[in-house]
Amino acid sequence: MSVNTSSMRHMIHPFEPNITASCKVLILGSVPSIKTMEYGYPYAHPQNRFWKVMQAVCGCDFDGLSGKQRLDVLLLHSIALYDAIVECDIVGSSDNQVYNAVPANIAKLVQGTQISKVLCAGALSYQTTKDNNNLDIPIIKMPSTSPANAKMSLPQLIGAWSQELAFLK
């Protein structure tokens, strides 16, 4: 398969991990989309359903909150957030077009926390995390909240994510 390198961009992760020592679960995406980077916080693309899912799971309203406020609410619910890839070459925002990926050091990231499982949003996040991190905690593949995952409705996403995050309540 040939890659159109003229439309490829080099991405260095623009966000710090959103994590504290008291977090009990880590949610990992793959890489931030172009729109997310424009908005300046994780999962900011308006068509991504992540914040709607978290709103249902956490029982709180994210509407009207800034990106920083949304991240702070996740921490209050013991949810850490980051991505499995910290650097790569990518065409557009597609997980299918990621090349030369540099994985995040998740083992180091969760060290000193209460994290008891890692939830990977989508196949690329899951595969990258499984292949590049020797963790003693479960790594669970979750359905992506991306608009590219059109086969799952919002209620189906909420059900799947709620099941894995129920232990936080």
Short mmCIF file of C-alpha atoms in Angstrom, two decimals:
data_model
loop_
_atom_site.label_atom_id
_atom_site.label_comp_id
_atom_site.label_asym_id
_atom_site.label_seq_id
_atom_site.Cartn_x
_atom_site.Cartn_y
_atom_site.Cartn_z
CA MET A 1 0.00 0.00 0.00
CA SER A 2 1.40 3.39 -0.93
CA VAL A 3 1.05 6.32 1.40
CA ASN A 4 0.43 9.84 0.17
CA THR A 5 3.19 11.56 2.12
CA SER A 6 2.10 15.01 0.90
CA SER A 7 -0.94 14.83 3.19
CA MET A 8 0.98 13.30 6.10
CA ARG A 9 1.77 15.37 9.17
CA HIS A 10 4.03 14.65 12.10
CA MET A 11 2.14 14.72 15.39
CA ILE A 12 3.76 15.21 18.79
CA HIS A 13 1.17 14.80 21.53
CA PRO A 14 0.04 18.28 22.58
CA PHE A 15 -1.56 17.41 25.93
CA GLU A 16 -0.21 16.31 29.28
CA PRO A 17 -1.71 13.20 30.86
CA ASN A 18 -4.76 14.02 32.98
CA ILE A 19 -3.99 11.90 36.03
CA THR A 20 -3.59 12.05 39.80
CA ALA A 21 -2.43 9.50 42.36
CA SER A 22 -6.04 8.83 43.41
CA CYS A 23 -7.24 7.81 39.92
CA LYS A 24 -8.61 4.27 39.70
CA VAL A 25 -9.03 3.86 35.94
CA LEU A 26 -7.09 5.14 32.94
CA ILE A 27 -8.87 5.78 29.65
CA LEU A 28 -6.57 5.79 26.63
CA GLY A 29 -7.42 7.10 23.19
CA SER A 30 -5.09 6.56 20.25
CA VAL A 31 -4.00 10.01 18.99
CA PRO A 32 -5.76 13.37 19.15
CA SER A 33 -7.62 14.43 16.00
CA ILE A 34 -6.84 17.64 14.17
CA LYS A 35 -10.09 19.19 15.47
CA THR A 36 -9.32 18.11 19.02
CA MET A 37 -5.94 19.83 18.83
CA GLU A 38 -7.60 22.98 17.46
CA TYR A 39 -10.01 23.03 20.41
CA GLY A 40 -7.17 22.40 22.86
CA TYR A 41 -8.38 19.49 25.01
CA PRO A 42 -8.94 15.73 24.60
CA TYR A 43 -12.00 14.50 22.70
CA ALA A 44 -12.99 18.06 21.82
CA HIS A 45 -14.17 17.24 18.29
CA PRO A 46 -17.88 18.14 18.41
CA GLN A 47 -18.92 14.88 16.71
CA ASN A 48 -16.96 12.66 19.11
CA ARG A 49 -19.33 11.14 21.65
CA PHE A 50 -16.79 10.76 24.46
CA TRP A 51 -18.10 13.61 26.63
CA LYS A 52 -21.72 12.50 26.14
CA VAL A 53 -20.73 9.00 27.27
CA MET A 54 -18.82 10.36 30.29
CA GLN A 55 -21.76 12.62 31.13
CA ALA A 56 -24.03 9.58 31.32
CA VAL A 57 -21.49 7.43 33.18
CA CYS A 58 -20.54 10.11 35.72
CA GLY A 59 -24.03 11.57 36.08
CA CYS A 60 -22.83 15.11 35.54
CA ASP A 61 -23.37 17.84 32.96
CA PHE A 62 -20.35 18.79 30.84
CA ASP A 63 -22.27 21.31 28.73
CA GLY A 64 -20.84 24.79 29.15
CA LEU A 65 -17.68 23.56 30.87
CA SER A 66 -14.25 24.41 29.53
CA GLY A 67 -11.84 21.65 28.54
CA LYS A 68 -9.92 22.09 31.80
CA GLN A 69 -13.15 21.90 33.83
CA ARG A 70 -14.19 18.72 32.02
CA LEU A 71 -10.83 17.12 32.75
CA ASP A 72 -11.08 18.18 36.41
CA VAL A 73 -14.52 16.53 36.68
CA LEU A 74 -13.06 13.27 35.36
CA LEU A 75 -10.38 13.42 38.05
CA LEU A 76 -13.07 13.94 40.70
CA HIS A 77 -14.56 10.66 39.45
CA SER A 78 -11.13 8.93 39.68
CA ILE A 79 -10.80 8.76 35.88
CA ALA A 80 -7.43 9.50 34.28
CA LEU A 81 -7.20 10.31 30.58
CA TYR A 82 -4.41 10.14 28.01
CA ASP A 83 -3.50 8.53 24.67
CA ALA A 84 -1.59 5.39 23.76
CA ILE A 85 0.59 7.18 21.18
CA VAL A 86 2.74 10.21 21.99
CA GLU A 87 4.24 10.78 18.55
CA CYS A 88 3.53 9.57 15.01
CA ASP A 89 3.11 10.40 11.37
CA ILE A 90 -0.55 10.53 10.40
CA VAL A 91 -2.72 11.27 7.40
CA GLY A 92 -5.71 13.34 8.49
CA SER A 93 -7.12 12.09 11.77
CA SER A 94 -7.63 8.44 10.88
CA ASP A 95 -6.35 5.66 13.13
CA ASN A 96 -5.95 3.63 9.93
CA GLN A 97 -3.38 6.14 8.70
CA VAL A 98 -0.95 6.18 11.65
CA TYR A 99 2.70 5.42 10.87
CA ASN A 100 5.93 5.38 12.89
CA ALA A 101 4.01 5.42 16.18
CA VAL A 102 5.87 6.08 19.42
CA PRO A 103 3.85 4.53 22.26
CA ALA A 104 3.26 6.22 25.59
CA ASN A 105 4.97 4.65 28.59
CA ILE A 106 1.78 3.61 30.36
CA ALA A 107 3.56 1.52 33.01
CA LYS A 108 5.43 4.62 34.12
CA LEU A 109 2.30 6.76 33.89
CA VAL A 110 0.26 4.56 36.26
CA GLN A 111 3.10 4.06 38.73
CA GLY A 112 2.15 5.48 42.13
CA THR A 113 -1.57 5.65 41.31
CA GLN A 114 -4.54 3.50 42.32
CA ILE A 115 -5.31 2.58 38.71
CA SER A 116 -6.70 -0.96 38.57
CA LYS A 117 -7.56 -1.14 34.86
CA VAL A 118 -6.87 0.55 31.56
CA LEU A 119 -9.73 1.12 29.13
CA CYS A 120 -8.58 1.56 25.54
CA ALA A 121 -10.93 3.49 23.27
CA GLY A 122 -10.67 1.57 20.01
CA ALA A 123 -8.44 -0.98 18.31
CA LEU A 124 -5.32 1.15 17.76
CA SER A 125 -5.21 2.28 21.37
CA TYR A 126 -5.69 -1.29 22.58
CA GLN A 127 -3.11 -2.87 20.27
CA THR A 128 -0.52 -0.17 20.96
CA THR A 129 -0.99 -0.50 24.72
CA LYS A 130 -0.93 -4.33 24.71
CA ASP A 131 2.14 -4.53 22.46
CA ASN A 132 4.25 -1.92 24.21
CA ASN A 133 3.50 -2.03 27.92
CA ASN A 134 4.13 -4.73 30.47
CA LEU A 135 1.27 -4.02 32.86
CA ASP A 136 0.05 -6.07 35.80
CA ILE A 137 -3.43 -4.61 35.47
CA PRO A 138 -6.16 -5.46 32.94
CA ILE A 139 -6.10 -3.71 29.56
CA ILE A 140 -9.60 -3.71 28.10
CA LYS A 141 -10.58 -2.89 24.54
CA MET A 142 -13.55 -0.55 24.52
CA PRO A 143 -15.62 0.72 21.60
CA SER A 144 -14.38 3.98 20.16
CA THR A 145 -16.54 7.05 20.74
CA SER A 146 -15.26 8.51 17.46
CA PRO A 147 -17.78 9.42 14.77
CA ALA A 148 -15.91 6.90 12.59
CA ASN A 149 -17.46 4.18 14.78
CA ALA A 150 -20.92 4.73 13.30
CA LYS A 151 -22.00 1.12 13.89
CA MET A 152 -22.50 1.84 17.60
CA SER A 153 -25.27 4.14 18.79
CA LEU A 154 -24.83 6.49 21.72
CA PRO A 155 -26.97 4.25 24.00
CA GLN A 156 -24.81 1.24 23.06
CA LEU A 157 -21.63 3.19 23.84
CA ILE A 158 -23.03 4.37 27.16
CA GLY A 159 -23.96 0.78 28.06
CA ALA A 160 -20.52 -0.60 27.24
CA TRP A 161 -18.60 2.14 29.03
CA SER A 162 -20.96 2.16 32.04
CA GLN A 163 -20.38 -1.55 32.55
CA GLU A 164 -16.61 -1.09 32.85
CA LEU A 165 -16.82 2.07 34.97
CA ALA A 166 -19.58 0.91 37.35
CA PHE A 167 -16.99 0.03 40.01
CA LEU A 168 -16.26 3.74 40.49
CA LYS A 169 -19.72 4.45 41.95
#
